Coordinates of C-alpha atoms and ligand atoms in Angstrom, one line a residue:
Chain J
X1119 CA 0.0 0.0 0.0
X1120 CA 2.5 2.6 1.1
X1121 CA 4.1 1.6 -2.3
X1122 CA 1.4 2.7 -4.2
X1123 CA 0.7 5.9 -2.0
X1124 CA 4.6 6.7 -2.5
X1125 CA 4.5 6.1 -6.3
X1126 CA 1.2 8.7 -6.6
X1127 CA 3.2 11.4 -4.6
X1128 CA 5.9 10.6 -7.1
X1129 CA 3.7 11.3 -9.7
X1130 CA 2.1 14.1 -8.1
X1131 CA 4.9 15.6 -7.9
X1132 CA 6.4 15.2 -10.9
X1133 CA 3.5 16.7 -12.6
X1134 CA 3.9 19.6 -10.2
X1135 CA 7.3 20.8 -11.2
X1136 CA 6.1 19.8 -14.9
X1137 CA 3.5 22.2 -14.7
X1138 CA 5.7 25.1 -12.9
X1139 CA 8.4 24.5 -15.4
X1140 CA 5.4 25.0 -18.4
X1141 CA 4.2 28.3 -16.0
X1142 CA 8.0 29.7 -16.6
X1143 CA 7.9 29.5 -20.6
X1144 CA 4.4 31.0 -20.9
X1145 CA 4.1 33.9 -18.1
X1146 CA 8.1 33.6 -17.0
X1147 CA 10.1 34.6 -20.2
X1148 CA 7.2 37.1 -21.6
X1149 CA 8.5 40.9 -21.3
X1150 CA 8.5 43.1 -19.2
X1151 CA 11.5 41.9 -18.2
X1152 CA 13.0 42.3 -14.5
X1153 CA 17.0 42.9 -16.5
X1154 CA 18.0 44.7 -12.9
X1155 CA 17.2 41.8 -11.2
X1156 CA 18.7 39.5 -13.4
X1157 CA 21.9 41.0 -13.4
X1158 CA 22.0 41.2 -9.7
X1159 CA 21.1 37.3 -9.6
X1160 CA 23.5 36.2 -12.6
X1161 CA 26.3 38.1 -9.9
X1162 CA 25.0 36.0 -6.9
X1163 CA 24.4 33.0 -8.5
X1164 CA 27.4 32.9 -11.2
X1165 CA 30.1 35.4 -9.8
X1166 CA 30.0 34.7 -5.8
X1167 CA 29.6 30.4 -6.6
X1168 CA 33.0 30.8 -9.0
X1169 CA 35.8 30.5 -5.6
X1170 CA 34.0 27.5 -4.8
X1171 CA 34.0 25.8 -8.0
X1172 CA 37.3 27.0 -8.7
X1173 CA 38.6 24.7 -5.9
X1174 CA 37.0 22.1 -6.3
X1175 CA 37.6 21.7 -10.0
X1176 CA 41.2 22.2 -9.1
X1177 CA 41.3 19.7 -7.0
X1178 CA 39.4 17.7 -9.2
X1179 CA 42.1 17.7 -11.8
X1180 CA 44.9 17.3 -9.3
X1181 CA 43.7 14.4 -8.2
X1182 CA 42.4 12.6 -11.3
X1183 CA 45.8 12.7 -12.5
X1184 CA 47.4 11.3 -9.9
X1185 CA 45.0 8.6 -9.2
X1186 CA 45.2 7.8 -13.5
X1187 CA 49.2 7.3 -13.8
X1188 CA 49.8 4.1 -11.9
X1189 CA 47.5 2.6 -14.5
X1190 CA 48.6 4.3 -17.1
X1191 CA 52.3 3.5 -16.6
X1192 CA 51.0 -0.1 -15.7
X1193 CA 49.9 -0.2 -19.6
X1194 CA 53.3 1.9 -20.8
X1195 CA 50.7 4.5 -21.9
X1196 CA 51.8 7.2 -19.8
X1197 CA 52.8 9.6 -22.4
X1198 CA 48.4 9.7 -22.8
X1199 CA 48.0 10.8 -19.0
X1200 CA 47.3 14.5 -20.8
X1201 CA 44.6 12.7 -23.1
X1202 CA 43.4 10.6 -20.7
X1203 CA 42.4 13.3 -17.7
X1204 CA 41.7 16.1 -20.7
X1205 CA 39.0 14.3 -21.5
X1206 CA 37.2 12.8 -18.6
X1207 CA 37.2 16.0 -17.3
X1208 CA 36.2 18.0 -20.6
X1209 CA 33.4 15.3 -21.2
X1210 CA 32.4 14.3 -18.1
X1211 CA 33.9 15.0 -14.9
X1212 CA 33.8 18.6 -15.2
X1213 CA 30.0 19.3 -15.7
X1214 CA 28.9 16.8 -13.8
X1215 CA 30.7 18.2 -10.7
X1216 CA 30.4 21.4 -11.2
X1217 CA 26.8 21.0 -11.2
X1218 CA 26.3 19.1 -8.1
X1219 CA 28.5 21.6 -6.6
X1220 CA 26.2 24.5 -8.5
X1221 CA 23.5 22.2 -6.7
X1222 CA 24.4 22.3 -3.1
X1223 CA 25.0 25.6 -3.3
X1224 CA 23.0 27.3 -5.1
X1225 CA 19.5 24.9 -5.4
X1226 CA 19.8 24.7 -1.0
X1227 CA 20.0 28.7 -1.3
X1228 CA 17.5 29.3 -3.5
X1229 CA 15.0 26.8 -2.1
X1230 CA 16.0 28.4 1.5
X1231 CA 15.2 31.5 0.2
X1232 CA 12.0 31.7 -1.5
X1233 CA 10.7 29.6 0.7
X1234 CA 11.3 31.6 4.3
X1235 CA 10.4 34.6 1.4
X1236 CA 6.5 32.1 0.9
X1237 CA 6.3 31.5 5.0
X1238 CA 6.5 35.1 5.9
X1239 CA 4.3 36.3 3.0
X1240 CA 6.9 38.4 1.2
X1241 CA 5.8 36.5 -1.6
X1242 CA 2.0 37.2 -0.7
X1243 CA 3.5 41.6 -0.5
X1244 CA 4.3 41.6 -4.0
X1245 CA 1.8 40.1 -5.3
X1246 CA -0.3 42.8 -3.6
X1247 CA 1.9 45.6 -4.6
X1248 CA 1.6 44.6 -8.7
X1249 CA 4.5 42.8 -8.4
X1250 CA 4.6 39.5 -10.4
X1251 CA 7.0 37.4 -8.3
X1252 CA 7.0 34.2 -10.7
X1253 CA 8.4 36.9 -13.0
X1254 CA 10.2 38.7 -10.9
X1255 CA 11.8 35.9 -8.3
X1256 CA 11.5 32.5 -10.4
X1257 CA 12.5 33.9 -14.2
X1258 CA 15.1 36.2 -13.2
X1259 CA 16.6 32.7 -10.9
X1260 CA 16.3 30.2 -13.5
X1261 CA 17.3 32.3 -16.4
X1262 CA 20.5 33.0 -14.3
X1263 CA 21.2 29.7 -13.2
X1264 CA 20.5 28.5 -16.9
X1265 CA 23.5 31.2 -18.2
X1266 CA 25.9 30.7 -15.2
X1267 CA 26.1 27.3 -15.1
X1268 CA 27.3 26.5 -18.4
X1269 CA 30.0 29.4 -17.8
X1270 CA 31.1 28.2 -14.3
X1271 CA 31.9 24.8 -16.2
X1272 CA 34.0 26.0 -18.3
X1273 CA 36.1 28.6 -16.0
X1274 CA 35.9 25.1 -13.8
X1275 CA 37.4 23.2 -16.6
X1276 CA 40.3 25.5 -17.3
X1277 CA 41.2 25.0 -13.7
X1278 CA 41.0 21.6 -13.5
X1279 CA 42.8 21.3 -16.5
X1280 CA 45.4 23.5 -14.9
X1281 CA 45.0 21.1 -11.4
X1282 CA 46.2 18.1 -13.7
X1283 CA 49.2 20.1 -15.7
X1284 CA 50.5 20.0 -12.1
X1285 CA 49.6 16.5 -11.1
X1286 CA 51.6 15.7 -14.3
X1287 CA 54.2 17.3 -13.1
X1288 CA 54.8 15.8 -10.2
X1289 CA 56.1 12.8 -11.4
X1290 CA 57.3 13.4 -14.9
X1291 CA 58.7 17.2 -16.4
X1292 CA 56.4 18.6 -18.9
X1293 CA 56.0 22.3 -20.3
X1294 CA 52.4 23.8 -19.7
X1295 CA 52.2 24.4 -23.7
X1296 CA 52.9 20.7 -24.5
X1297 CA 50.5 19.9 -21.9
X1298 CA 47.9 21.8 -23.4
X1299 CA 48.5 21.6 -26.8
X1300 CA 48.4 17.6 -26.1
X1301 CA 44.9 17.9 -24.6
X1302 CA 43.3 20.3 -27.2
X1303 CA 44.7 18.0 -30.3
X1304 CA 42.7 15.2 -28.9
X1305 CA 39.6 17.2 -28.1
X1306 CA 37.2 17.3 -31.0
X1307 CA 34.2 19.6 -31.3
X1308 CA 32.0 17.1 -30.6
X1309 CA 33.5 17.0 -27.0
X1310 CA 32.8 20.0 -25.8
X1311 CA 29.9 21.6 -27.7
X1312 CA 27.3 18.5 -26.2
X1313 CA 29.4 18.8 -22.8
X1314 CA 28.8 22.2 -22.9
X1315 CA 24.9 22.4 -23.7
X1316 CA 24.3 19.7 -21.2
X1317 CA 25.4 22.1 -18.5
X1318 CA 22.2 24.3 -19.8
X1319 CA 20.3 21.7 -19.3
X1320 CA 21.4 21.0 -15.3
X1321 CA 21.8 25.0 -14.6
X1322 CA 18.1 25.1 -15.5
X1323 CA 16.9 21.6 -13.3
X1324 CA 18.6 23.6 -10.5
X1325 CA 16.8 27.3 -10.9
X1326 CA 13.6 25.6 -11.6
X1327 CA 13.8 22.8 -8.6
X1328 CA 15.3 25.3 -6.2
X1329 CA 12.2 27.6 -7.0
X1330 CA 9.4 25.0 -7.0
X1331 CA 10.5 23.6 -3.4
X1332 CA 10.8 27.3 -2.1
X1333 CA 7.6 28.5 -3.7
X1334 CA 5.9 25.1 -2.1
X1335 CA 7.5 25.7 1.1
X1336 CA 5.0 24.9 3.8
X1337 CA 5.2 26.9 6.9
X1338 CA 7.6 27.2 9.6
X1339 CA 11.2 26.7 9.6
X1340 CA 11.4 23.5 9.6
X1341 CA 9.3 23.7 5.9
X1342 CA 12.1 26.0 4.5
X1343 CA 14.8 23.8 5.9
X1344 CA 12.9 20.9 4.0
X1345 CA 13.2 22.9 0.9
X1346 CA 16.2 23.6 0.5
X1347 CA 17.3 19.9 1.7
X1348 CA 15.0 18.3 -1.3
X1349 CA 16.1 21.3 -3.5
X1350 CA 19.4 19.8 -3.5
X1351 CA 18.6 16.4 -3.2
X1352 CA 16.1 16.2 -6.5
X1353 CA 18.4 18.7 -8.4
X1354 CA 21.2 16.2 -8.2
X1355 CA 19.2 13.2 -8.8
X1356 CA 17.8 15.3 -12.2
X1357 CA 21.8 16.0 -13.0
X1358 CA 22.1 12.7 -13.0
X1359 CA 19.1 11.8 -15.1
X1360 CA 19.6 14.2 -17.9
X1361 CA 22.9 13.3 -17.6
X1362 CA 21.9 9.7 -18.9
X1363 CA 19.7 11.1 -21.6
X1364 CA 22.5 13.2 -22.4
X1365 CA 24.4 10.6 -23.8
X1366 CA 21.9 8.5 -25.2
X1367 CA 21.1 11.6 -27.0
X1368 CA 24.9 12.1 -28.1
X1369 CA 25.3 8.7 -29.6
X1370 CA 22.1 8.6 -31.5
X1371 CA 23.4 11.9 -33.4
X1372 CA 26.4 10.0 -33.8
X1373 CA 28.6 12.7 -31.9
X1374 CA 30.1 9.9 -29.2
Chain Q
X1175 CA -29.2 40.7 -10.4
X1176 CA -28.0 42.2 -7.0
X1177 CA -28.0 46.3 -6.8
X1178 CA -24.6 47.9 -5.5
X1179 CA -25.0 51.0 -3.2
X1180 CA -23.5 53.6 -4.7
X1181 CA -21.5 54.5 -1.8
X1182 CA -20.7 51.6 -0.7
X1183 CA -16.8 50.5 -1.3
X1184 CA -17.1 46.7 -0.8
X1185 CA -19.5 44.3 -0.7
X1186 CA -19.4 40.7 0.7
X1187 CA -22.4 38.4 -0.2
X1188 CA -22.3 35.0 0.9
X1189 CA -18.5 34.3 1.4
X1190 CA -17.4 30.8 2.0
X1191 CA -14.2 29.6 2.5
X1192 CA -12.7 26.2 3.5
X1193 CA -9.5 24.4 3.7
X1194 CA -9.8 20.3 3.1
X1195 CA -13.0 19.7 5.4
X1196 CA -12.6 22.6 7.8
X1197 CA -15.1 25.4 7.1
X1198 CA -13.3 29.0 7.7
X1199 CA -16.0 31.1 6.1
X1200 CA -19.5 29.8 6.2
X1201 CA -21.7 32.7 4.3
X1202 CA -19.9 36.2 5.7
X1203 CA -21.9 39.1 4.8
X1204 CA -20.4 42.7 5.0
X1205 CA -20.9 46.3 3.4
X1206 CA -18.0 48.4 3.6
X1207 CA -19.7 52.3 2.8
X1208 CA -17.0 54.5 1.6
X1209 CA -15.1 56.9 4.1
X1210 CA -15.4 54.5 7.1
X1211 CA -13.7 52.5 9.0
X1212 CA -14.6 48.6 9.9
X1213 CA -13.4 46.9 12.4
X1214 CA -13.4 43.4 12.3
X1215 CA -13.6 41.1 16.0
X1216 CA -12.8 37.7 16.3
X1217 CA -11.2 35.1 18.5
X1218 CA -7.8 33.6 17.6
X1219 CA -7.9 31.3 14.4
X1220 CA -11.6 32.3 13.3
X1221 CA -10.9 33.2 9.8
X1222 CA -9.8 36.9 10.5
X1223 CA -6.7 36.8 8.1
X1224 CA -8.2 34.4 6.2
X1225 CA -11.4 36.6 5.2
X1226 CA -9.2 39.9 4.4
X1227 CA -6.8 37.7 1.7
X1228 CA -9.8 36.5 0.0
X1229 CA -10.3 40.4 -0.3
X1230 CA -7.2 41.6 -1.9
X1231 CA -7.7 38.0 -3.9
X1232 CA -4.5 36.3 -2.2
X1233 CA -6.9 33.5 -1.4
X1234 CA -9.8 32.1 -3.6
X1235 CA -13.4 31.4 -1.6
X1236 CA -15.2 28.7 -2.4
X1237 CA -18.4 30.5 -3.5
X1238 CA -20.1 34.0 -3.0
X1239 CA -19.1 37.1 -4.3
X1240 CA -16.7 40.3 -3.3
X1241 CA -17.5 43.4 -5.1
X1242 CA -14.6 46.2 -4.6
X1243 CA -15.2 49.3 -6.5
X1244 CA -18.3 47.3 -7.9
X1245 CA -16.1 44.6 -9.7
X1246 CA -16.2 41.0 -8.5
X1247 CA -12.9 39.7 -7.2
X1248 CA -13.3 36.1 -7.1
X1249 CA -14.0 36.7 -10.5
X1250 CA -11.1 39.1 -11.9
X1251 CA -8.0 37.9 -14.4
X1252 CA -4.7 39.0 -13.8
X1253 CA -4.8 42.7 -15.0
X1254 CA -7.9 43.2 -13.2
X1255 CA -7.3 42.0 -10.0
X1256 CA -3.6 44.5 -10.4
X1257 CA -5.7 47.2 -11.0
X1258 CA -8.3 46.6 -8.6
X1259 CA -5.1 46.4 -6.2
X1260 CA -3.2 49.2 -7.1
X1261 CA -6.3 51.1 -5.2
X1262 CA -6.2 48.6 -2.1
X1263 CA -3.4 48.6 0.6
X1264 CA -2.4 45.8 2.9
X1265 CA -1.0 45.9 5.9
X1266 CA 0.2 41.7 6.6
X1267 CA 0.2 40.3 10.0
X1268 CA 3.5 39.4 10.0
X1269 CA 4.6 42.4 8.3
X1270 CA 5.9 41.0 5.3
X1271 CA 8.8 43.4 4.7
X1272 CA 11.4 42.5 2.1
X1273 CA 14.1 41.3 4.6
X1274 CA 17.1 41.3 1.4
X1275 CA 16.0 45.1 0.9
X1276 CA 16.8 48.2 2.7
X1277 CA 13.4 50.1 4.5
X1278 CA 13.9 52.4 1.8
X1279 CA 14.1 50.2 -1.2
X1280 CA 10.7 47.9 0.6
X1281 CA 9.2 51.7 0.4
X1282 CA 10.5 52.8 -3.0
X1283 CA 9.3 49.2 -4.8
X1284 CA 5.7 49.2 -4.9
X1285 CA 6.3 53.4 -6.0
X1286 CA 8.4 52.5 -8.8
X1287 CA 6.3 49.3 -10.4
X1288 CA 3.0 51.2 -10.0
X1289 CA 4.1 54.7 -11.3
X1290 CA 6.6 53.5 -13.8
X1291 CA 7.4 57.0 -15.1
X1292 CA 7.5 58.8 -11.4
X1293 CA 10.1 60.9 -10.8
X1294 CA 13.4 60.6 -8.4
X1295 CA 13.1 63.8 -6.8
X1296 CA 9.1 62.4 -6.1
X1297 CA 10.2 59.1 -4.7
X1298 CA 11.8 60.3 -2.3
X1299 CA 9.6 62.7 -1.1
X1300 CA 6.7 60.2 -1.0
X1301 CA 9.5 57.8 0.8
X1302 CA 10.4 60.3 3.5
X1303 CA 7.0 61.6 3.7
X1304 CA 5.8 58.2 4.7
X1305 CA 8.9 57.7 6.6
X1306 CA 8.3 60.6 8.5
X1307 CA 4.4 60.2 9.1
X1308 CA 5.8 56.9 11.1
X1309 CA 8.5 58.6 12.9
X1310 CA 11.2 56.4 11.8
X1311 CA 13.0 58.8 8.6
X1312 CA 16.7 57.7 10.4
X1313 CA 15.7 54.1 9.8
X1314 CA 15.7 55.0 6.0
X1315 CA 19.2 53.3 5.2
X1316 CA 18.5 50.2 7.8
X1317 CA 17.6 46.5 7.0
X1318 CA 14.6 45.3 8.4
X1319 CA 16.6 42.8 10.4
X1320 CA 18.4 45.7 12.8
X1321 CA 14.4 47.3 13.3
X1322 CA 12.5 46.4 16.8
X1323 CA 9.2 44.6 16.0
X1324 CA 7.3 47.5 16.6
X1325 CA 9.2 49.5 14.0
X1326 CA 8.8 46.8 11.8
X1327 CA 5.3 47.4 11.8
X1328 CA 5.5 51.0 11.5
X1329 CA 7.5 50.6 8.0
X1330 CA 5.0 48.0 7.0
X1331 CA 2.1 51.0 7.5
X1332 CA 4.2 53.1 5.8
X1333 CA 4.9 51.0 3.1
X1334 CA 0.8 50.0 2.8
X1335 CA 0.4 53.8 2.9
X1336 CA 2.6 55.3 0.1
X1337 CA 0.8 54.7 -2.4
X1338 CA -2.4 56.8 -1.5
X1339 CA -5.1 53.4 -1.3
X1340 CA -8.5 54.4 -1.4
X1341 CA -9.3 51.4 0.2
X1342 CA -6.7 49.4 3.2
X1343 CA -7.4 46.2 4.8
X1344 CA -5.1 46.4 8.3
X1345 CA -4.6 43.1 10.0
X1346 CA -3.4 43.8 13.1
X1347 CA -2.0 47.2 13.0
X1348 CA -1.7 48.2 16.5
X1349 CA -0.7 44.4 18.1
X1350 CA 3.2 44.4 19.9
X1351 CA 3.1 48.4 20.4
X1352 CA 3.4 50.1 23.6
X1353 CA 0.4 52.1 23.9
X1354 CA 2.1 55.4 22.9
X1355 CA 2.8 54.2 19.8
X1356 CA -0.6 52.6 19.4
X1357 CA -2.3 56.0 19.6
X1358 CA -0.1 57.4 16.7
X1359 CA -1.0 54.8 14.9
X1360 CA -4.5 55.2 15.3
X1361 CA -4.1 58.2 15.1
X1362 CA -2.9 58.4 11.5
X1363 CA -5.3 55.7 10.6
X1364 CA -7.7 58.3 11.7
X1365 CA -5.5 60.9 9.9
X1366 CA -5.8 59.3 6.5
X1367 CA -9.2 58.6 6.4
X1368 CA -10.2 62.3 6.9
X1369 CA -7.6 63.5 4.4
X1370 CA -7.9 60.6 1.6
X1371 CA -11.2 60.0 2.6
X1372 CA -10.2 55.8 3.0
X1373 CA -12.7 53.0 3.8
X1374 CA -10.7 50.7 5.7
X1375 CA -11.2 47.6 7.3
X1376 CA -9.2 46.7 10.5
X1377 CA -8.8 43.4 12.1
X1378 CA -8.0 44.4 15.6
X1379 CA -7.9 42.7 19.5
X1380 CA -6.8 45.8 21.2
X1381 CA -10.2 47.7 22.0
X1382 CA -8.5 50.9 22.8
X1383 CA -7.9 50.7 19.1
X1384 CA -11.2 49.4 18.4
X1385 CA -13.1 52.4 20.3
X1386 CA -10.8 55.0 19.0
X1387 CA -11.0 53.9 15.0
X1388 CA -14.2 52.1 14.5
X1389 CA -17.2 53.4 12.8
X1390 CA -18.7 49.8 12.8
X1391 CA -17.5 46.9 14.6
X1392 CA -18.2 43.0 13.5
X1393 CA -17.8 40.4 15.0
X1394 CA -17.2 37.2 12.8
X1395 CA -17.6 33.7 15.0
X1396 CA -18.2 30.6 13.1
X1397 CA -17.6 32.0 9.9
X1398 CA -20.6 34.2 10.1
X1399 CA -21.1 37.9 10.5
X1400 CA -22.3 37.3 14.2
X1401 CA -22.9 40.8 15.3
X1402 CA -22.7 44.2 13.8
X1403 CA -22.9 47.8 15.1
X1404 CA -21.0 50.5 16.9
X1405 CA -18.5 50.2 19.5
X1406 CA -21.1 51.6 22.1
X1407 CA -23.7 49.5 20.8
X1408 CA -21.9 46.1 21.0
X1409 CA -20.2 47.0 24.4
X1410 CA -24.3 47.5 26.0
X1411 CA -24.9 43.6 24.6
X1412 CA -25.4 41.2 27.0
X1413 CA -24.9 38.5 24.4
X1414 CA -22.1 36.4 26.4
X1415 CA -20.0 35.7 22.6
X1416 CA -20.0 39.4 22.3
X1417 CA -19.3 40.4 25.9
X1418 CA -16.0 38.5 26.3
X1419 CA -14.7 41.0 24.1
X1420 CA -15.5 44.2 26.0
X1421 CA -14.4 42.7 29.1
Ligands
ATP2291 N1 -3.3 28.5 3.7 C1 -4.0 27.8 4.7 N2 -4.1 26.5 4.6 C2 -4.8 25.8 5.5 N3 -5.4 26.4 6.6 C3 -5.3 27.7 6.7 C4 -4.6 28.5 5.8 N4 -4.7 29.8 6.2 C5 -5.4 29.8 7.3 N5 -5.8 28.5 7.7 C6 -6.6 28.2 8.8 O1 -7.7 29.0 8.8 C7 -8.1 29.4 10.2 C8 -8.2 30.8 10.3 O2 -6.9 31.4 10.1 P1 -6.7 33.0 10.2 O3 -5.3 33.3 10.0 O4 -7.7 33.7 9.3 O5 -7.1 33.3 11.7 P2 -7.2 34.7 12.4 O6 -8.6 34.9 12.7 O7 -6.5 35.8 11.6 O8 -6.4 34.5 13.7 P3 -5.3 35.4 14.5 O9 -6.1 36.4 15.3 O10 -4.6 34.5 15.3 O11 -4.5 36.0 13.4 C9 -7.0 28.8 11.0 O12 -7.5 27.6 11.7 C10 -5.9 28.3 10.1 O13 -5.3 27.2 10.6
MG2292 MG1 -4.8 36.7 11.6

């Protein structure tokens, strides 16, 4: 029984954010648009997340290429470790990541957010004063997390890029243009452009999840603290999922 | 086909509300006549909030109709219901002040989106102005998080003032203020209606408040209009439900 009464919620659910994400592309992405509040979003969403990412990705790469060798020299392949680590983290490594890392921090805020904004009926003021706050505090999130996302990967991939130059180096001597110029040879367009528009993809699961569990928030503070914890835990579920289609996607168009 | 008084601002006919199985509203009449000031009674939980957000159309009833400046809430679209607003001020419980924004910018944002084209220079006269009718202009550059409780409540007047309502639904505007306080308050409730000639209706426990603003007072219990008529009229009942509340 509870089965069944957990697959409907499921469902419900998942009709729910189905129907919010359909509510952002008709009354959402019509003008007027809120461009001030967008900017100011795209700087704390984007901008302030970059420090974090930048570690981690750093890291990231550091690490990958140190953990990557022993096999590597295992094979007498080493010479590939460039290769190898440019692209796992150019195809896979680095948007998936940087968007669970996008996830906890930005789906948690957002959810936290908008939904202490819904319990003490900020939400409820603007709509009294004229103001349209699906336009005005979901649109201006999602359309920022859509655009910062894919940049942050990037920026993140650069570093981690950078993070395994070094872990090369540990080991072996090797100038940074060789290194690069020994990762970009192998890198086709077909690499990065779908790695790339994928990150679109999870930058907008994150706005539009963080929003739907903060604009659902149920009262108290123990509602908004459930938000922003299933904000974070659906978003990366969904980064996973789309993810999967991702590549089934990519290898039907025969870009694998 | 039902007749709308001229005069009269808003009109509640049959107003039922409910949320699952529990009946809030159960048929709440009311006639709000222009230039006065309602004051709506109530115990703790009976629908009080509930009945003023179905007014501003925050909440949808269940049946019945609300006529504001003779249109039909329950019944407006989008660009209706914002224009029926942009002449109807609320004052929220819990205050409701943009906690991300300065007391300024809460004040300056329901200016700007309603007047699009309005002047600086006007802004910020409106903004002290209202400020200053609260007697908190130094807080101008604050965040709502370093105010007291009772300031909060002052901005949130201020901000439900600003933009000249000719209509204002106050829930609760006098609870958590020392009494001095709670006479300027009333006092410019008082103020406003005599200069903008308002029709407001107050949701209110403190009877000072009640005796000092009311033209009519109403008391909803069950979900019905229970009792209506002047504070000295009500406070002569010797209906226990309405007693308790002059005691
Ligand atoms: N969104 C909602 N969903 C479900 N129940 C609600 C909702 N809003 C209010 N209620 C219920 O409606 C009833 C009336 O609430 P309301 O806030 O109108 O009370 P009130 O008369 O304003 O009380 P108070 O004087 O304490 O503010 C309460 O029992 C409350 O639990
Ligand atoms: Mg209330």
């Amino acid at each position: 029984m509870t089965l069944i009464v957990r697959l409907k919620q499921f469902l419900d659910e998942t009709g729910n954010v189905a129907r919010f994400t359909g509510r952002f592309f008709s009354a959402g992405i019509k003008p007027r648009y809120e461009s001030k509040e967008l900017l100011n979003q795209c700087y704390n969403i984007g901008y302030l997340s970059f420090p974090l990412v930048g570690l981690t990705s750093f890291i990231m790469g550091l690490v990958l290429t140190m953990q990557l060798r022993p096999s590597l020299v295992d094979y007498g392949v080493e010479s590939q470790l460039p290769v190898m680590v440019g692209l796992a983290i150019v195809r896979e490594i680095g948007p998936v990541i940087t968007a669970l890392i996008f996830a906890g921090k930005i789906g948690s805020s957002i959810g936290a957010e908008l939904g202490s904004m819904k319990v003490t009926e900020q939400i409820d003021a603007m709509t009294v004063s004229g103001i349209k706050p699906f336009k005005y505090l979901v649109a201006t999130r999602v359309m920022a997390t859509t655009l910062m996302l894919p940049l942050l990967t990037i920026l993140g991939d650069g570093i981690s890029l950078f993070g395994a130059y070094l872990g090369v180096n540990i080991r072996s001597v090797t100038s940074i243009d060789l290194f690069f110029l020994q990762v970009f040879k192998s890198l086709d367009f077909s690499d990065v452009l779908p790695a790339i528009i994928k990150t679109l993809f999870f930058g907008f699961a994150v706005g539009i999840v963080g929003c739907y569990k903060g604009f659902n928030s149920s009262k108290g503070t123990q509602g908004v603290g459930i938000s922003a914890n299933s904000a974070v835990v659906l978003s990366s579920v969904l980064i996973f999922i789309i993810d999967l289609l991702a590549v089934q996607i990519t290898e039907l168009l025969g870009l694998n | 086909m039902e007749t709308v008084k001229s005069e009269a601002v808003i009109v509640i006919k049959d107003l039922v509300k409910a949320f699952g199985d529990k009946i809030i509203l159960d048929g709440f009449n009311l006639t709000v006549e222009k230039g006065s000031n309602v004051v709506i009674l109530g115990k703790s939980g009976s629908g009080k909030s509930v009945l003023i957000k179905c007014i501003i159309g925050l909440l949808q009833p269940d049946s019945g109709s609300i006529h504001v400046f003779n249109g039909n809430i329950p019944e407006m679209n989008e660009d209706e219901l914002d224009q029926a607003r942009s002449k109807i001020g609320f004052l929220f419980q819990s205050n409701a002040l943009y906690d991300s924004m300065t007391i300024r910018e809460n004040l300056e944002f329901p200016l700007l989106r309603h007047w699009v084209d309005i002047e600086k220079d006007e802004v910020d006269r409106l903004v002290n102005g209202a400020l200053e009718d609260v007697d908190l202009l130094h807080t101008l550059d604050m965040m709502p998080s370093e105010l007291s409780g009772g300031m909060l409540k002052r901005v949130a007047l201020a901000r439900t003032m600003i933009l000249r309502p000719e209509v204002i639904l106050y829930d609760e505007p006098t609870t958590g203020l020392d009494p001095v306080t709670s006479r300027e308050i009333e006092n410019l409730i008082l103020k406003l209606q005599k200069k903008n000639h308002t029709s407001s209706i107050i949701i209110s426990h403190d009877m000072n408040c009640v005796k000092n603003t009311a033209d009519l007072v109403v008391l909803l219990l069950e979900g019905k209009c229970y009792a209506e008529g002047t504070y000295a009229e009500l406070e002569q009942s010797a209906d226990q439900n309405i007693k308790q509340f002059f005691e």
